PDB file of C-alpha atoms in Angstrom:
ATOM      1  CA  UNK A   1      93.146  22.760-212.648  1.00  0.00           C
ATOM      2  CA  UNK A   2      89.641  22.773-211.628  1.00  0.00           C
ATOM      3  CA  UNK A   3      87.193  22.004-208.437  1.00  0.00           C
ATOM      4  CA  UNK A   4      85.774  18.791-207.328  1.00  0.00           C
ATOM      5  CA  UNK A   5      81.551  19.044-208.550  1.00  0.00           C
ATOM      6  CA  UNK A   6      79.913  19.961-205.430  1.00  0.00           C
ATOM      7  CA  UNK A   7      77.761  16.558-204.805  1.00  0.00           C
ATOM      8  CA  UNK A   8      80.542  14.714-205.459  1.00  0.00           C
ATOM      9  CA  UNK A   9      80.926  11.353-203.473  1.00  0.00           C
ATOM     10  CA  UNK A  10      82.828  12.829-199.954  1.00  0.00           C
ATOM     11  CA  UNK A  11      83.332  16.137-201.675  1.00  0.00           C
ATOM     12  CA  UNK A  12      82.766  18.505-198.279  1.00  0.00           C
ATOM     13  CA  UNK A  13      82.254  22.505-198.921  1.00  0.00           C
ATOM     14  CA  UNK A  14      84.335  24.247-196.414  1.00  0.00           C
ATOM     15  CA  UNK A  15      82.906  27.469-194.294  1.00  0.00           C
ATOM     16  CA  UNK A  16      84.963  29.256-197.237  1.00  0.00           C
ATOM     17  CA  UNK A  17      83.130  27.612-199.759  1.00  0.00           C
ATOM     18  CA  UNK A  18      86.821  25.671-200.763  1.00  0.00           C
ATOM     19  CA  UNK A  19      85.361  22.324-201.389  1.00  0.00           C
ATOM     20  CA  UNK A  20      87.830  19.066-200.252  1.00  0.00           C
ATOM     21  CA  UNK A  21      86.940  15.588-200.666  1.00  0.00           C
ATOM     22  CA  UNK A  22      87.416  13.089-197.812  1.00  0.00           C
ATOM     23  CA  UNK A  23      88.151   9.387-199.320  1.00  0.00           C
ATOM     24  CA  UNK A  24      89.550   5.997-197.385  1.00  0.00           C
ATOM     25  CA  UNK A  25      92.076   4.609-199.257  1.00  0.00           C
ATOM     26  CA  UNK A  26      91.406   1.158-198.998  1.00  0.00           C
ATOM     27  CA  UNK A  27      88.187   1.175-201.083  1.00  0.00           C
ATOM     28  CA  UNK A  28      88.013   2.314-204.031  1.00  0.00           C
ATOM     29  CA  UNK A  29      88.510   5.622-205.698  1.00  0.00           C
ATOM     30  CA  UNK A  30      85.804   7.397-206.319  1.00  0.00           C
ATOM     31  CA  UNK A  31      84.599   8.062-210.130  1.00  0.00           C
ATOM     32  CA  UNK A  32      85.487  11.331-211.790  1.00  0.00           C
ATOM     33  CA  UNK A  33      88.908  13.003-212.183  1.00  0.00           C
ATOM     34  CA  UNK A  34      91.346  12.680-210.442  1.00  0.00           C
ATOM     35  CA  UNK A  35      92.785  14.846-207.255  1.00  0.00           C
ATOM     36  CA  UNK A  36      95.924  17.597-207.959  1.00  0.00           C
ATOM     37  CA  UNK A  37      96.948  17.459-204.831  1.00  0.00           C
ATOM     38  CA  UNK A  38      96.522  14.750-201.749  1.00  0.00           C
ATOM     39  CA  UNK A  39      97.192  15.209-197.273  1.00  0.00           C
ATOM     40  CA  UNK A  40      97.414  11.397-196.522  1.00  0.00           C
ATOM     41  CA  UNK A  41      97.346  10.829-193.093  1.00  0.00           C
ATOM     42  CA  UNK A  42      98.699   6.876-192.498  1.00  0.00           C
ATOM     43  CA  UNK A  43     101.456   5.093-191.993  1.00  0.00           C
ATOM     44  CA  UNK A  44     103.640   3.536-194.707  1.00  0.00           C
ATOM     45  CA  UNK A  45     103.995   6.610-197.516  1.00  0.00           C
ATOM     46  CA  UNK A  46     101.875   5.579-200.584  1.00  0.00           C
ATOM     47  CA  UNK A  47     102.737   4.367-204.163  1.00  0.00           C
ATOM     48  CA  UNK A  48     101.765   4.548-207.449  1.00  0.00           C
ATOM     49  CA  UNK A  49      99.906   7.793-207.047  1.00  0.00           C
ATOM     50  CA  UNK A  50     100.292   9.834-210.187  1.00  0.00           C
ATOM     51  CA  UNK A  51      99.161  14.091-208.239  1.00  0.00           C
ATOM     52  CA  UNK A  52     101.042  15.616-205.996  1.00  0.00           C
ATOM     53  CA  UNK A  53     101.182  13.905-202.282  1.00  0.00           C
ATOM     54  CA  UNK A  54     101.947  15.688-198.737  1.00  0.00           C
ATOM     55  CA  UNK A  55     102.601  12.908-196.492  1.00  0.00           C
ATOM     56  CA  UNK A  56     102.176  13.040-192.923  1.00  0.00           C
ATOM     57  CA  UNK A  57     102.637   9.850-190.867  1.00  0.00           C
ATOM     58  CA  UNK A  58      99.938   8.378-188.247  1.00  0.00           C
ATOM     59  CA  UNK A  59      99.588   4.813-187.874  1.00  0.00           C
ATOM     60  CA  UNK A  60      95.217   4.083-187.737  1.00  0.00           C
ATOM     61  CA  UNK A  61      93.408   5.562-184.283  1.00  0.00           C
ATOM     62  CA  UNK A  62      96.128   7.721-183.600  1.00  0.00           C
ATOM     63  CA  UNK A  63      97.314  11.186-183.822  1.00  0.00           C
ATOM     64  CA  UNK A  64      99.918  12.227-186.149  1.00  0.00           C
ATOM     65  CA  UNK A  65     103.599  11.985-185.177  1.00  0.00           C
ATOM     66  CA  UNK A  66     104.089  15.087-186.156  1.00  0.00           C
ATOM     67  CA  UNK A  67     101.598  17.916-185.959  1.00  0.00           C
ATOM     68  CA  UNK A  68     103.943  20.415-187.898  1.00  0.00           C
ATOM     69  CA  UNK A  69     104.080  18.441-190.949  1.00  0.00           C
ATOM     70  CA  UNK A  70     100.112  17.766-190.766  1.00  0.00           C
ATOM     71  CA  UNK A  71      99.632  21.250-189.998  1.00  0.00           C
ATOM     72  CA  UNK A  72     102.307  22.395-193.236  1.00  0.00           C
ATOM     73  CA  UNK A  73     100.262  20.056-195.410  1.00  0.00           C
ATOM     74  CA  UNK A  74      96.648  20.980-194.258  1.00  0.00           C
ATOM     75  CA  UNK A  75      97.850  24.579-194.994  1.00  0.00           C
ATOM     76  CA  UNK A  76      98.386  23.801-198.168  1.00  0.00           C
ATOM     77  CA  UNK A  77      95.911  22.492-199.087  1.00  0.00           C
ATOM     78  CA  UNK A  78      93.437  24.321-197.569  1.00  0.00           C
ATOM     79  CA  UNK A  79      95.136  27.484-199.946  1.00  0.00           C
ATOM     80  CA  UNK A  80      95.029  25.596-202.810  1.00  0.00           C
ATOM     81  CA  UNK A  81      91.513  24.632-202.608  1.00  0.00           C
ATOM     82  CA  UNK A  82      90.557  27.686-203.350  1.00  0.00           C
ATOM     83  CA  UNK A  83      91.372  26.547-207.089  1.00  0.00           C
ATOM     84  CA  UNK A  84      92.935  22.856-206.647  1.00  0.00           C
ATOM     85  CA  UNK A  85      90.835  19.294-207.045  1.00  0.00           C
ATOM     86  CA  UNK A  86      92.253  18.929-202.778  1.00  0.00           C
ATOM     87  CA  UNK A  87      91.229  14.986-201.606  1.00  0.00           C
ATOM     88  CA  UNK A  88      92.127  14.019-197.586  1.00  0.00           C
ATOM     89  CA  UNK A  89      92.666  10.006-196.452  1.00  0.00           C
ATOM     90  CA  UNK A  90      93.665   7.543-194.502  1.00  0.00           C
ATOM     91  CA  UNK A  91      92.804   4.070-194.519  1.00  0.00           C
ATOM     92  CA  UNK A  92      89.642   3.840-194.212  1.00  0.00           C
ATOM     93  CA  UNK A  93      87.602   8.078-194.629  1.00  0.00           C
ATOM     94  CA  UNK A  94      86.936   8.032-191.258  1.00  0.00           C
ATOM     95  CA  UNK A  95      88.922   8.994-188.166  1.00  0.00           C
ATOM     96  CA  UNK A  96      92.793  10.748-189.325  1.00  0.00           C
ATOM     97  CA  UNK A  97      90.144  11.836-192.693  1.00  0.00           C
ATOM     98  CA  UNK A  98      88.325  13.523-190.379  1.00  0.00           C
ATOM     99  CA  UNK A  99      90.522  14.711-188.041  1.00  0.00           C
ATOM    100  CA  UNK A 100      92.050  16.372-191.005  1.00  0.00           C
ATOM    101  CA  UNK A 101      88.857  18.023-192.332  1.00  0.00           C
ATOM    102  CA  UNK A 102      88.621  19.453-188.972  1.00  0.00           C
ATOM    103  CA  UNK A 103      91.896  21.467-189.433  1.00  0.00           C
ATOM    104  CA  UNK A 104      90.385  22.195-192.691  1.00  0.00           C
ATOM    105  CA  UNK A 105      86.899  23.556-191.329  1.00  0.00           C
ATOM    106  CA  UNK A 106      88.844  26.084-188.154  1.00  0.00           C
ATOM    107  CA  UNK A 107      91.333  27.059-191.047  1.00  0.00           C
ATOM    108  CA  UNK A 108      88.468  27.805-193.054  1.00  0.00           C
ATOM    109  CA  UNK A 109      86.246  30.106-189.740  1.00  0.00           C
ATOM    110  CA  UNK A 110      84.400  26.903-187.720  1.00  0.00           C
ATOM    111  CA  UNK A 111      85.629  27.498-184.600  1.00  0.00           C
ATOM    112  CA  UNK A 112      87.570  24.001-182.923  1.00  0.00           C
ATOM    113  CA  UNK A 113      85.550  23.284-180.262  1.00  0.00           C
ATOM    114  CA  UNK A 114      82.564  23.201-183.070  1.00  0.00           C
ATOM    115  CA  UNK A 115      85.497  21.038-184.973  1.00  0.00           C
ATOM    116  CA  UNK A 116      84.410  17.509-184.913  1.00  0.00           C
ATOM    117  CA  UNK A 117      80.093  18.471-184.930  1.00  0.00           C
ATOM    118  CA  UNK A 118      80.690  20.218-188.107  1.00  0.00           C
ATOM    119  CA  UNK A 119      82.943  17.429-189.915  1.00  0.00           C
ATOM    120  CA  UNK A 120      80.523  14.796-188.473  1.00  0.00           C
ATOM    121  CA  UNK A 121      77.544  16.640-189.956  1.00  0.00           C
ATOM    122  CA  UNK A 122      79.047  17.478-193.280  1.00  0.00           C
ATOM    123  CA  UNK A 123      81.272  14.253-193.943  1.00  0.00           C
ATOM    124  CA  UNK A 124      80.682  11.166-191.797  1.00  0.00           C
ATOM    125  CA  UNK A 125      78.958  10.906-188.687  1.00  0.00           C
ATOM    126  CA  UNK A 126      81.688   8.735-187.161  1.00  0.00           C
ATOM    127  CA  UNK A 127      84.766  11.198-188.065  1.00  0.00           C
ATOM    128  CA  UNK A 128      87.545  11.902-185.626  1.00  0.00           C
ATOM    129  CA  UNK A 129      87.138   8.550-184.560  1.00  0.00           C
ATOM    130  CA  UNK A 130      88.901   7.917-180.669  1.00  0.00           C
ATOM    131  CA  UNK A 131      89.369  10.251-177.579  1.00  0.00           C
ATOM    132  CA  UNK A 132      93.218  10.849-178.953  1.00  0.00           C
ATOM    133  CA  UNK A 133      92.004  12.278-182.074  1.00  0.00           C
ATOM    134  CA  UNK A 134      89.626  14.252-179.925  1.00  0.00           C
ATOM    135  CA  UNK A 135      91.987  15.938-177.827  1.00  0.00           C
ATOM    136  CA  UNK A 136      94.195  16.710-180.914  1.00  0.00           C
ATOM    137  CA  UNK A 137      90.951  18.898-182.513  1.00  0.00           C
ATOM    138  CA  UNK A 138      90.604  20.300-179.635  1.00  0.00           C
ATOM    139  CA  UNK A 139      94.296  22.188-179.208  1.00  0.00           C
ATOM    140  CA  UNK A 140      94.074  23.756-182.937  1.00  0.00           C
ATOM    141  CA  UNK A 141      93.714  26.882-181.511  1.00  0.00           C
ATOM    142  CA  UNK A 142      96.555  26.811-179.440  1.00  0.00           C
ATOM    143  CA  UNK A 143      98.661  25.077-182.507  1.00  0.00           C
ATOM    144  CA  UNK A 144      97.105  27.774-184.956  1.00  0.00           C
ATOM    145  CA  UNK A 145      98.750  30.925-183.170  1.00  0.00           C
ATOM    146  CA  UNK A 146     101.814  29.081-182.062  1.00  0.00           C
ATOM    147  CA  UNK A 147     102.492  29.011-185.694  1.00  0.00           C
TER     148      UNK A 147
END
């Protein structure tokens, strides 16, 4: 068990101090240790990974096909990021990864209305690429209060 180096590629420090790594799965795997948990928002179940995976079905430029599946995986990721290496990712590492980071940011105390700007400032300036992805993030308060 461990955590990421705070200055590692794609590593974001959440508002509550937890570290998570965002990345694009089509790119090279970053140097350093493997994650202990990965939450991947992609169209097909990831194969050949040596760590635990939560797969969230989500097509490119879209939103998760099941918000409850996404929230279950991301809640687990947030909980475990306190003392494990957790990464979130999608194909390119920008839009869907940005949505996942927004959920983690909100779970760590960032208001949902500020989550997209917060993630863009700390992870990638184009994170959460599409209008429907931004609407999905904007509805996080309703999702979190209905659980």
